[in-house]
Coordinates of C-alpha atoms in Angstrom, one line a residue:
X1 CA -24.1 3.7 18.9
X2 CA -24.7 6.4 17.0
X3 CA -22.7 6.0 13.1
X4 CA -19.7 8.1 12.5
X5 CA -19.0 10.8 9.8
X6 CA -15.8 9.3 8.4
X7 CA -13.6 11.2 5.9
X8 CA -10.9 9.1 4.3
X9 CA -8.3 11.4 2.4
X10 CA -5.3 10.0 0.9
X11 CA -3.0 10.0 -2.5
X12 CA -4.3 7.0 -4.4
X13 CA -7.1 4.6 -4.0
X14 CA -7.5 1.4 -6.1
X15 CA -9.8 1.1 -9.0
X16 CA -8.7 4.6 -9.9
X17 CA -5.0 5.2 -9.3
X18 CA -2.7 2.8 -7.7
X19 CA 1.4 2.6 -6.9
X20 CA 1.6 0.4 -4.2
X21 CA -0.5 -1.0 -1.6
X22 CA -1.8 2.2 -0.3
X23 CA -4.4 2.3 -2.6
X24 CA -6.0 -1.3 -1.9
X25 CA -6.3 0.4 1.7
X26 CA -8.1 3.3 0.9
X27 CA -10.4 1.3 -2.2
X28 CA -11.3 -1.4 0.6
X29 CA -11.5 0.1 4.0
X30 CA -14.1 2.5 3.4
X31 CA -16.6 -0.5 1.7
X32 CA -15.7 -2.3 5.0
X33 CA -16.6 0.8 6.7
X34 CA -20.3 1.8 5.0
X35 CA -21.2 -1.8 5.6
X36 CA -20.8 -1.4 9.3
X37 CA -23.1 1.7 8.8
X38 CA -21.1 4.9 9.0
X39 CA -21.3 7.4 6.3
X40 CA -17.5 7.4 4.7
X41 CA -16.4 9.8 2.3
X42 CA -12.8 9.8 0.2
X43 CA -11.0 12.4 -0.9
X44 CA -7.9 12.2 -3.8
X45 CA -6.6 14.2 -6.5
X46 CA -7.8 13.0 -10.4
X47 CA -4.4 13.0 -12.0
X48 CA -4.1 12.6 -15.6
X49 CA -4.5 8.7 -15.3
X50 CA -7.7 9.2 -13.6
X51 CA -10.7 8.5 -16.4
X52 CA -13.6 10.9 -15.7
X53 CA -15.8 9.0 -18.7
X54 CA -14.9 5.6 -17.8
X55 CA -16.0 5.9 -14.2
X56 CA -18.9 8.4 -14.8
X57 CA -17.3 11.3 -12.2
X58 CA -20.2 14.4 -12.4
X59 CA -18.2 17.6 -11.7
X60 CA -19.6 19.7 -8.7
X61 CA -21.0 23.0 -9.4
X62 CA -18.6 25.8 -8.9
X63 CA -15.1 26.0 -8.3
X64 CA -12.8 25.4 -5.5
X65 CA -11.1 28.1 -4.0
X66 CA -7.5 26.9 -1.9
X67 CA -5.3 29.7 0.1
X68 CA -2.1 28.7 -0.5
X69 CA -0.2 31.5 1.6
X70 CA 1.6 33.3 -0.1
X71 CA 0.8 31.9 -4.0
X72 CA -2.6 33.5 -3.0
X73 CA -6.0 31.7 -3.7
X74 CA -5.6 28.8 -6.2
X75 CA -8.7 27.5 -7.7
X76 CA -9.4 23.7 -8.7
X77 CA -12.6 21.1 -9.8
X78 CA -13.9 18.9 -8.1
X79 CA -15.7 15.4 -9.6
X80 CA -17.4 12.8 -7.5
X81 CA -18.3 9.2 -8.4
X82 CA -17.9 6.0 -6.0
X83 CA -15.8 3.1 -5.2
X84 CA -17.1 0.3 -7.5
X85 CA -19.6 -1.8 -6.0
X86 CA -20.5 0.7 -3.4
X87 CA -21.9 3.4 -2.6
X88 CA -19.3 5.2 -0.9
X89 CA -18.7 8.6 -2.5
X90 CA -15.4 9.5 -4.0
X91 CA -14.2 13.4 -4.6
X92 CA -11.7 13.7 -7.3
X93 CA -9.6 17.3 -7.0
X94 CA -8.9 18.5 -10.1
X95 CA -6.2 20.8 -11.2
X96 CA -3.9 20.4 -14.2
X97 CA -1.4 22.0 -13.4
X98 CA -0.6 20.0 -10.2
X99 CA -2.3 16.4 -11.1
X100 CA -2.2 16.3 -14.8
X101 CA 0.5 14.6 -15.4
X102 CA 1.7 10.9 -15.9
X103 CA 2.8 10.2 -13.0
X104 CA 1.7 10.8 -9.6
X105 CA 4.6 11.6 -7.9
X106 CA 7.5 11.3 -10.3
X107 CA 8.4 10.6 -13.9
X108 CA 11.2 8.1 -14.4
X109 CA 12.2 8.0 -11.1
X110 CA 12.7 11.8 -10.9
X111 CA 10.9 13.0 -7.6
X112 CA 8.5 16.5 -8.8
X113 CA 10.0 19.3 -7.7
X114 CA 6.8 20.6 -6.5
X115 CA 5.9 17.7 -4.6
X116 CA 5.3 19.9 -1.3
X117 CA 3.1 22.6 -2.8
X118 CA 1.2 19.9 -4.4
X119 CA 0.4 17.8 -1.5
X120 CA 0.0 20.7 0.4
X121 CA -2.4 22.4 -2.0
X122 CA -4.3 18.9 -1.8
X123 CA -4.5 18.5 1.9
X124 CA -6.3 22.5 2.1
X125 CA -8.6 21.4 -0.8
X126 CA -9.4 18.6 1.2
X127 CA -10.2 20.8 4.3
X128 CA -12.1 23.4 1.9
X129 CA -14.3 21.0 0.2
X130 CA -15.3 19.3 3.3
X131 CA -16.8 23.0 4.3
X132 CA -18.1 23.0 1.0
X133 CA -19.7 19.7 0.9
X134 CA -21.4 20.7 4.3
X135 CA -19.9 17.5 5.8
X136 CA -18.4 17.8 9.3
X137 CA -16.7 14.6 9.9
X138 CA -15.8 12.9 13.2
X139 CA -12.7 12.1 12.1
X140 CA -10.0 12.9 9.3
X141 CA -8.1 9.4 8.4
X142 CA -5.2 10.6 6.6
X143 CA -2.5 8.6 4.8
X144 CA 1.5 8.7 4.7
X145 CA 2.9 12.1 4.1
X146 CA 0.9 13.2 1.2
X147 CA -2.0 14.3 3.8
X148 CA 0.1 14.2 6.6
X149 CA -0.6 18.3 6.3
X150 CA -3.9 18.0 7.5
X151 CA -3.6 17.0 11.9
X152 CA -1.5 20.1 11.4
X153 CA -3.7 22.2 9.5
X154 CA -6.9 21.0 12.5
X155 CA -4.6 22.0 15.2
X156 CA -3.8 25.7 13.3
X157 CA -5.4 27.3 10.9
X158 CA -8.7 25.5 11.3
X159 CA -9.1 25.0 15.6
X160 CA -10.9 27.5 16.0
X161 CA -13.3 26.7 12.8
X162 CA -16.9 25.6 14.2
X163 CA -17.0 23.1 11.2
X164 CA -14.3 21.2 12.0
X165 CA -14.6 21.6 16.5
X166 CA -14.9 18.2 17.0
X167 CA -13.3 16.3 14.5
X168 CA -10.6 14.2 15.2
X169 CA -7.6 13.0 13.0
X170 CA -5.6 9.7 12.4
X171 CA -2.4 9.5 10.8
X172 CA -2.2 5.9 9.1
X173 CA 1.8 5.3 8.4
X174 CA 2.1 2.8 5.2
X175 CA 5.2 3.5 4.9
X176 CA 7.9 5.3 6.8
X177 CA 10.6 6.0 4.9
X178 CA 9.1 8.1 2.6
X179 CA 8.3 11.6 4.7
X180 CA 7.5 14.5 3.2
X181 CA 11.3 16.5 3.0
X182 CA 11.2 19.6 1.8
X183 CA 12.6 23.1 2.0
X184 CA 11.6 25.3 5.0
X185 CA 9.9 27.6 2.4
X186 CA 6.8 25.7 2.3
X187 CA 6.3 27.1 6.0
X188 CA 4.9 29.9 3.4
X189 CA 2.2 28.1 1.3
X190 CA 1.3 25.6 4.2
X191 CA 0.3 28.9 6.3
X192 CA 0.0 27.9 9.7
X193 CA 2.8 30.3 10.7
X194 CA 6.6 30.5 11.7
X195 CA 6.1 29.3 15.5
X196 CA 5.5 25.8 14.3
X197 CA 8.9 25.6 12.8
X198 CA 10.4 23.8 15.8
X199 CA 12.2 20.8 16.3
X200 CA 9.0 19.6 17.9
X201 CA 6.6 19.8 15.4
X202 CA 7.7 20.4 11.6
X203 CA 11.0 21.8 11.2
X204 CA 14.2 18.7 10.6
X205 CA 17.5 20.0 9.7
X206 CA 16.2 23.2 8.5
X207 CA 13.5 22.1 6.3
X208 CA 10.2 21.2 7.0
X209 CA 9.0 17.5 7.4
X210 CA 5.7 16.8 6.9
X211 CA 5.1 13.7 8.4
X212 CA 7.1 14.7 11.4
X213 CA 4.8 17.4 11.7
X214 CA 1.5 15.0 11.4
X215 CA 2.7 12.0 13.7
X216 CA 2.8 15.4 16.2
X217 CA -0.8 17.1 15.7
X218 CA -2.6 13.6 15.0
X219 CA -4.9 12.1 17.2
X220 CA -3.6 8.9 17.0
X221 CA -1.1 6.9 14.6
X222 CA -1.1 3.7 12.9
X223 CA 0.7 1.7 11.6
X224 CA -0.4 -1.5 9.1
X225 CA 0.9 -4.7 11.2
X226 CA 1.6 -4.5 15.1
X227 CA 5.5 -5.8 13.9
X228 CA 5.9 -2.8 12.0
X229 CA 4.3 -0.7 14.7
X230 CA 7.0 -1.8 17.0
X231 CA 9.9 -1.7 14.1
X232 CA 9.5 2.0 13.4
X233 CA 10.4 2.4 16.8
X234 CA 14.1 1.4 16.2
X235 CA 16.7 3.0 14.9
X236 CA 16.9 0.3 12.2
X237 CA 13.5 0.8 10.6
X238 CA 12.3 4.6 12.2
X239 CA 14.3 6.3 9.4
X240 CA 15.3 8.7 12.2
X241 CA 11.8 9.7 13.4
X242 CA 12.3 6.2 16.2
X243 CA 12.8 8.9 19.2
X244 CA 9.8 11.1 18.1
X245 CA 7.5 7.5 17.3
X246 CA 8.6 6.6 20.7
X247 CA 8.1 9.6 22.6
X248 CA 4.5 9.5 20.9
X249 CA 3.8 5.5 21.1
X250 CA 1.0 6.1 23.7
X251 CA -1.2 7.0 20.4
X252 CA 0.6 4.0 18.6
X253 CA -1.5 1.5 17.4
X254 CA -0.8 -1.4 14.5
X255 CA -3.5 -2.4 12.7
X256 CA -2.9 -4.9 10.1
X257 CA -4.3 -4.1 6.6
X258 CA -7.1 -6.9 5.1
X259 CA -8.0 -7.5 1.4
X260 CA -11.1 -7.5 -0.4
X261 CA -11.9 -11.3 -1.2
X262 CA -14.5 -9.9 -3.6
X263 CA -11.2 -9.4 -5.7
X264 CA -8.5 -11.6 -4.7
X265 CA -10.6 -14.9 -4.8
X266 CA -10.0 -17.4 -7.2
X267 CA -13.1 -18.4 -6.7
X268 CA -14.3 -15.4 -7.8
X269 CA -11.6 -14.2 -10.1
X270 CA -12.8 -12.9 -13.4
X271 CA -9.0 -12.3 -14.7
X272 CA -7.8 -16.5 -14.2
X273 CA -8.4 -19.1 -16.8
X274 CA -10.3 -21.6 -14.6
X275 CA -11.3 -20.7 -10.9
X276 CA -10.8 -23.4 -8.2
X277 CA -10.9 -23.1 -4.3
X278 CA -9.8 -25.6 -1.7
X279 CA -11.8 -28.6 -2.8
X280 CA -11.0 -28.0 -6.5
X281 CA -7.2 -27.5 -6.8
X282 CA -7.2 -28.8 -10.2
X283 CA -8.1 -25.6 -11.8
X284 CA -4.6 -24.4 -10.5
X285 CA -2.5 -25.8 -12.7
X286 CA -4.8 -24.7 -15.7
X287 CA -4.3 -21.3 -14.1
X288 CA -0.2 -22.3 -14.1
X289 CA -0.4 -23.3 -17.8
X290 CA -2.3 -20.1 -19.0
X291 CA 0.4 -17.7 -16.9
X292 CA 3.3 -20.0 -18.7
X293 CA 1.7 -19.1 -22.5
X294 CA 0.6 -15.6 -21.4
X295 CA 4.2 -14.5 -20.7
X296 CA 5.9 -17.0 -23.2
X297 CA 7.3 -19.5 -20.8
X298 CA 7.4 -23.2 -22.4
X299 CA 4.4 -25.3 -20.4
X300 CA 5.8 -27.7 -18.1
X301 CA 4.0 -29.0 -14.6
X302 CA 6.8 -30.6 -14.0
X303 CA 8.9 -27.6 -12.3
X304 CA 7.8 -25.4 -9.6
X305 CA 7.1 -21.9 -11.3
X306 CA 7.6 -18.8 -8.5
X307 CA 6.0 -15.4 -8.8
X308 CA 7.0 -12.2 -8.1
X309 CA 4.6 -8.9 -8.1
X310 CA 6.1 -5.9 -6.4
X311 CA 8.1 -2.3 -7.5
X312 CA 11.7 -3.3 -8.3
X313 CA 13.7 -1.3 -5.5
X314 CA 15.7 -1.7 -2.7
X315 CA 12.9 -2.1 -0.1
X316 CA 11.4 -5.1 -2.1
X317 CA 14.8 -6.8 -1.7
X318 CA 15.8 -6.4 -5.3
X319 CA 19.0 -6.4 -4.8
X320 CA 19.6 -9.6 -2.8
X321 CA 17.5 -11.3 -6.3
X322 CA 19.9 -9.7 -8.4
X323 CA 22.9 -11.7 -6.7
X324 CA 20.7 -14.7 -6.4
X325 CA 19.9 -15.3 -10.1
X326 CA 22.4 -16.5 -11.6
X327 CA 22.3 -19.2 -9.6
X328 CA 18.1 -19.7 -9.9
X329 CA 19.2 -20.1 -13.4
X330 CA 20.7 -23.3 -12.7
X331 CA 18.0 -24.9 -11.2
X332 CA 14.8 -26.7 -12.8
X333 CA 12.3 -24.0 -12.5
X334 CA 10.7 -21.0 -14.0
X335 CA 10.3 -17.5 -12.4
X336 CA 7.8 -14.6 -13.9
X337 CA 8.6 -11.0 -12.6
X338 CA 6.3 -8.2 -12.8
X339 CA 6.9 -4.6 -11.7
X340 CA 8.6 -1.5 -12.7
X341 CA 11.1 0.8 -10.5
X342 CA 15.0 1.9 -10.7
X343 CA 16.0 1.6 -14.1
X344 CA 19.1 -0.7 -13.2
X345 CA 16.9 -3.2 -11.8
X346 CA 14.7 -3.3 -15.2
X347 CA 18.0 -3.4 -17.6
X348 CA 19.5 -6.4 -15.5
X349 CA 16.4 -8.1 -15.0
X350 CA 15.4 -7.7 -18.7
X351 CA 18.8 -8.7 -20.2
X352 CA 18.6 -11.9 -18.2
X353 CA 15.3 -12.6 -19.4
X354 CA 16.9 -12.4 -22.8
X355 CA 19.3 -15.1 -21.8
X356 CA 17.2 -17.4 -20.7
X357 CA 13.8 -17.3 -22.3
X358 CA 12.9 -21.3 -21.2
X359 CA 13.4 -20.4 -17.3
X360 CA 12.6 -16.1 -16.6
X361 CA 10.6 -14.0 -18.1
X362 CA 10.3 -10.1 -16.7
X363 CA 7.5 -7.9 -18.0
X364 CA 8.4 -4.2 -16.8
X365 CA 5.2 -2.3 -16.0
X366 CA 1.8 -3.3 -14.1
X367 CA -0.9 -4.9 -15.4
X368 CA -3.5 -6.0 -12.8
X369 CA -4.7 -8.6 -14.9
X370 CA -1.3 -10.1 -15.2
X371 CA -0.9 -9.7 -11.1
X372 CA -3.9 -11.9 -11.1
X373 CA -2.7 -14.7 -13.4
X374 CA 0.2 -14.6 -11.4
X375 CA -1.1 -15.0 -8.1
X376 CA -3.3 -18.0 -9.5
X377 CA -1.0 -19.6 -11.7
X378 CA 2.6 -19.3 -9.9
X379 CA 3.6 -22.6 -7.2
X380 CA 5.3 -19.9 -5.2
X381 CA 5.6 -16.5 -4.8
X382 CA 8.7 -14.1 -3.7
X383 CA 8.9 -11.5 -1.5
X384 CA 12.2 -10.9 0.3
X385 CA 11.6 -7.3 1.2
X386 CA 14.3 -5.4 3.5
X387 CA 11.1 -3.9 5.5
X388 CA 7.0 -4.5 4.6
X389 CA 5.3 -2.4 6.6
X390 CA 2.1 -4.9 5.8
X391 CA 2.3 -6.3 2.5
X392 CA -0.5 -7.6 0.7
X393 CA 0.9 -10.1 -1.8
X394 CA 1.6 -12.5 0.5
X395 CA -1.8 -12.6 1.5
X396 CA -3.1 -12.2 -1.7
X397 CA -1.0 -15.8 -2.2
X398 CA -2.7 -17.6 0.6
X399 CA -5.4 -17.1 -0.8
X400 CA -4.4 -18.2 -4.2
X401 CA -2.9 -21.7 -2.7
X402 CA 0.8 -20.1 -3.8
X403 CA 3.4 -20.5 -0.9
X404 CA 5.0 -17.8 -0.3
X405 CA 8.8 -17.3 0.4
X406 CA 9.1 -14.4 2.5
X407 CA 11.7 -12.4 4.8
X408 CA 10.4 -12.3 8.4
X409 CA 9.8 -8.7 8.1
X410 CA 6.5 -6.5 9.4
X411 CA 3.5 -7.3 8.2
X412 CA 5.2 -10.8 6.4
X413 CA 6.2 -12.3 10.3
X414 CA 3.2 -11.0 10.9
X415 CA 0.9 -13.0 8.3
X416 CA 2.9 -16.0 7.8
X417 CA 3.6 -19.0 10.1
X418 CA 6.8 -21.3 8.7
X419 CA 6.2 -24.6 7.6
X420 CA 6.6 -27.2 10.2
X421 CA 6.5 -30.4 8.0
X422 CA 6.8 -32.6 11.2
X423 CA 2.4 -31.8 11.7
X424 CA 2.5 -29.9 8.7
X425 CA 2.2 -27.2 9.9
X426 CA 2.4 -23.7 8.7
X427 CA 1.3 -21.2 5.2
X428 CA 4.5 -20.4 3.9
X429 CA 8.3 -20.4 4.5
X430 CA 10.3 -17.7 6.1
X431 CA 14.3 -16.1 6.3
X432 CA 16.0 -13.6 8.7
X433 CA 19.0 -12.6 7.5
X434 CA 18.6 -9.6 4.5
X435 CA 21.4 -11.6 2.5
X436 CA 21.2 -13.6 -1.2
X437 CA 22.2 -16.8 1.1
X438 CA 19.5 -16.4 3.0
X439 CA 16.9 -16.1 0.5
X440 CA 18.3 -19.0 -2.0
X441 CA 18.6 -21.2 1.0
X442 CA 14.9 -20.9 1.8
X443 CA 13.8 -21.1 -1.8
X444 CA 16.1 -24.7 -1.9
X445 CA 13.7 -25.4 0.8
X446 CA 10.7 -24.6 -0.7
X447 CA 11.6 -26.1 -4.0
X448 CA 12.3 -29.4 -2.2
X449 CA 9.0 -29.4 -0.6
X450 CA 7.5 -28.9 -4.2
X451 CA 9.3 -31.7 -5.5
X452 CA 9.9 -34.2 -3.0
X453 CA 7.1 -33.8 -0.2
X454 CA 3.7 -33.8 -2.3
X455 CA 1.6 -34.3 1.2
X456 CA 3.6 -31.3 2.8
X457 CA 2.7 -28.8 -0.6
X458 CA -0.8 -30.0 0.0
X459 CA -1.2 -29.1 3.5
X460 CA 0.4 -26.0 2.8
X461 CA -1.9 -24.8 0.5
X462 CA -4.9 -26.2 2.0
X463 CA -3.9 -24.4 5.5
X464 CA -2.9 -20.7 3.5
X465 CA -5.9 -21.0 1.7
X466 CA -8.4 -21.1 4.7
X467 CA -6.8 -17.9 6.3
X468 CA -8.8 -15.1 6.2
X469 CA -7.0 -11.8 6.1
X470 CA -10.5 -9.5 5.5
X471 CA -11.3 -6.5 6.4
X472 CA -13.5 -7.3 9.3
X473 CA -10.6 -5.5 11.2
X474 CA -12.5 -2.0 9.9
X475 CA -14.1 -2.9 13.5
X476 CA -10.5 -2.0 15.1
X477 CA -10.5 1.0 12.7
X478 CA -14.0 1.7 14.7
X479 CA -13.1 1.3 17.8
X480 CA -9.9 3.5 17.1
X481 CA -12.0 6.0 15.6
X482 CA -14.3 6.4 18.6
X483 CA -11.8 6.5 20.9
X484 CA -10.7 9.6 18.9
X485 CA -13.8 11.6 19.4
X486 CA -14.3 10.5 22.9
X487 CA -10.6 12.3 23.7
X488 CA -9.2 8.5 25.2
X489 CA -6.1 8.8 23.4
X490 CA -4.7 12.4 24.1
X491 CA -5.9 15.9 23.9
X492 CA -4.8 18.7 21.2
X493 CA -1.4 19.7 20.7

């Protein structure tokens, strides 16, 4: 079959700006994709984080000229450089106004106000350069809301563009709750015209949803683990688009998200004191007592140390740690957090870090090096999310021989099997219920295991660590794709 012309164009891609797992997808799919032999481009803004020395971005000649409605034409950079260790080509969009700033798309937990002309402004710049770059693509793969402009924006202003008359688009949903609100006024900048402010396309209580608007116009959807492809067609976890999702689940699809093992090996890792792999475990508690003096814990092997790497909010389950720790605190172990996110959860967190220095240690921020050290040195690892639409952590652990301790939520139920210590069975142990009970129950579990059940620990590592979670499954992303251009799925809007 003939390759595909592949534009990937999303908020964040990993090595170059991260906030969440969003940005391994876009950093690893597209390698995954240029080794099957189709020519992939990506497409996200350089915000100020974004070194243009460090990863050699050349600025394109010219300028970049964006209609933004009724702002008029707003002109912007554009850089290119390439995913490390490829060569697939990255375009950076520069503006300063919009992107230079420290965050990406708030500071201290305050959302931008401008958020919608910003993501809009990006999602025409990434229309315009495409024209500029001379690159028709088959397909547009798109990411949350941030670009969620652009199935619109194919099906409007540009359907009638002979750059652009065959090109597809696919709405990948990382995470649902976060949509794209905004104030009907943006109808105005996005420019596609008044008679798409309907309760069918963008309009939602009298302001415009952008992701509404793109789960609409897209070719098809997906979603990053078939569980959370069903979930976000409930009322529990649709986050009120469940009818729309529903009325739309013919173009549905759940693809679960893999991870680059050229990264998150530790038989490869180039962050962990002393790599190991399955027939070398040893090197795992060296990796356990670098992480201990790295963070200041006292070196014991003699508890199980458990991990946790995630943003500190309410999805991640933060909460239900908060009422669980004062009672970790009485046990024999040590935990290490990592992470940033609402300021209460880093105050509490700290401050109990400060009382016990021996048994918890919190380090508010993101270091990837750290991540790394944790994932290799931790016996467990913690993820009791209220809803994961994939997660990568806990296969990041697998990997890593680090059991993780997870709620049966999306893409966790999806990726890990419970232990069965009768044929020892299983990668990693599981709860149901979203409560502090829940989660301390299963963690009494898996801290008995550790202690008291040596050949169970064993066989759960042994069996996690021969999982393979890679992305191979840029094959389904193929087969979605050409069943996009081939008009299988459903016809325009």
């Amino acid at each position: 079959m003939e390759p595909l012309k592949i534009l990937v164009a999303a908020s964040e891609a990993v090595p170059f700006a991260k906030s969440g797992g969003l940005a391994d997808v876009v950093g690893a799919l597209p390698k995954a994709l240029r080794a099957l032999g189709h020519d992939v481009r990506v497409i996200i803004p350089r915000y100020y984080v974004v070194d243009r020395e460090k990863y050699g971005l050349k600025r394109l000649d010219g300028a970049l000229g964006v209609g933004m409605g009724i702002m008029g034409e707003i002109w912007c950079a554009v850089y290119e450089g390439v995913i490390p260790g490829s060569d697939v080509p990255v375009y950076f969009i520069e503006h300063e106004g919009y992107f230079g700033r420290k965050g990406f798309y708030d500071e201290e937990g305050m959302s931008y106000t401008d958020n919608d002309n910003r993501f809009v402004f990006f999602s025409k710049a990434v229309m315009q350069l495409a024209k500029k770059l001379r690159f028709h693509p088959d397909v547009i793969h798109t990411n949350d809301w941030h670009t969620a402009a652009i199935p619109v924006l194919l099906n409007t202003t540009y359907a009638f563009d002979p750059d652009f008359e065959n090109t597809g688009s696919l709405l990948t949903i990382h995470n649902l709750q976060h949509q794209g609100k905004f104030y009907k006024g943006v109808m105005d900048v996005l420019g596609v015209g008044w008679d798409h402010f309907t309760a069918h396309e963008l309009e939602e209580y009298d302001g415009v949803n952008l992701l509404k608007g793109g789960i609409v116009h897209a070719d098809a959807i997906n979603a990053v683990s078939q569980k959370y492809a069903d979930e976000i067609c409930t009322s529990e976890y649709g986050w009120g688009l469940e009818r729309l999702i529903g009325e739309k689940r013919y173009k549905l699809h759940g693809i679960l998200n893999g991870i680059d093992y050229d990264e998150w090996s530790p038989a490869e890792d180039i962050y962990i004191a002393q790599r190991y792999d399955t027939d070398s475990l040893e090197g795992k508690e060296l990796c356990k007592n670098d992480l201990q003096r790295e963070v200041g814990l006292p070196e014991r092997n003699d508890v199980p140390l458990i991990g946790f790497v995630g943003r500190l909010v309410e999805q991640k389950g933060i909460e239900m740690i908060a009422h669980a720790i004062w009672r970790l605190m009485s046990w024999d172990i040590q935990i290490v957090m990592l992470g940033t996110g609402e300021k209460w959860a880093e105050h509490y967190f700290s401050d109990i870090a400060a009382k016990y220095p021996d048994k918890f240690r919190c380090i508010i921020g993101y270091r990837n090096d750290l991540a790394h050290k944790i994932e290799a040195g931790s016996d467990l690892f913690l993820m009791p999310s209220l809803f994961e639409p994939c997660g990568l952590n806990q296969i990041y652990s697998l990997r890593y021989g680090t059991l993780p301790v997870v709620r049966a939520t999306g893409g966790l139920d999806d990726t890990i099997e419970n232990y069965h210590n009768d044929g020892r069975n299983g990668t990693g142990f599981k709860f149901y219920d979203a409560t502090s009970d829940a989660l301390l129950g299963t963690l009494a579990w898996a801290v008995d295991v550790w202690y008291n059940d040596k050949k169970g620990l064993e066989a759960l590592r042994q069996n996690g660590m021969r999982q393979r979670f890679s992305w191979e499954v840029a094959a389904k992303y193929e087969s979605l794709y050409r069943r996009i251009v081939e008009g299988r799925l459903c016809s325009r809007y």
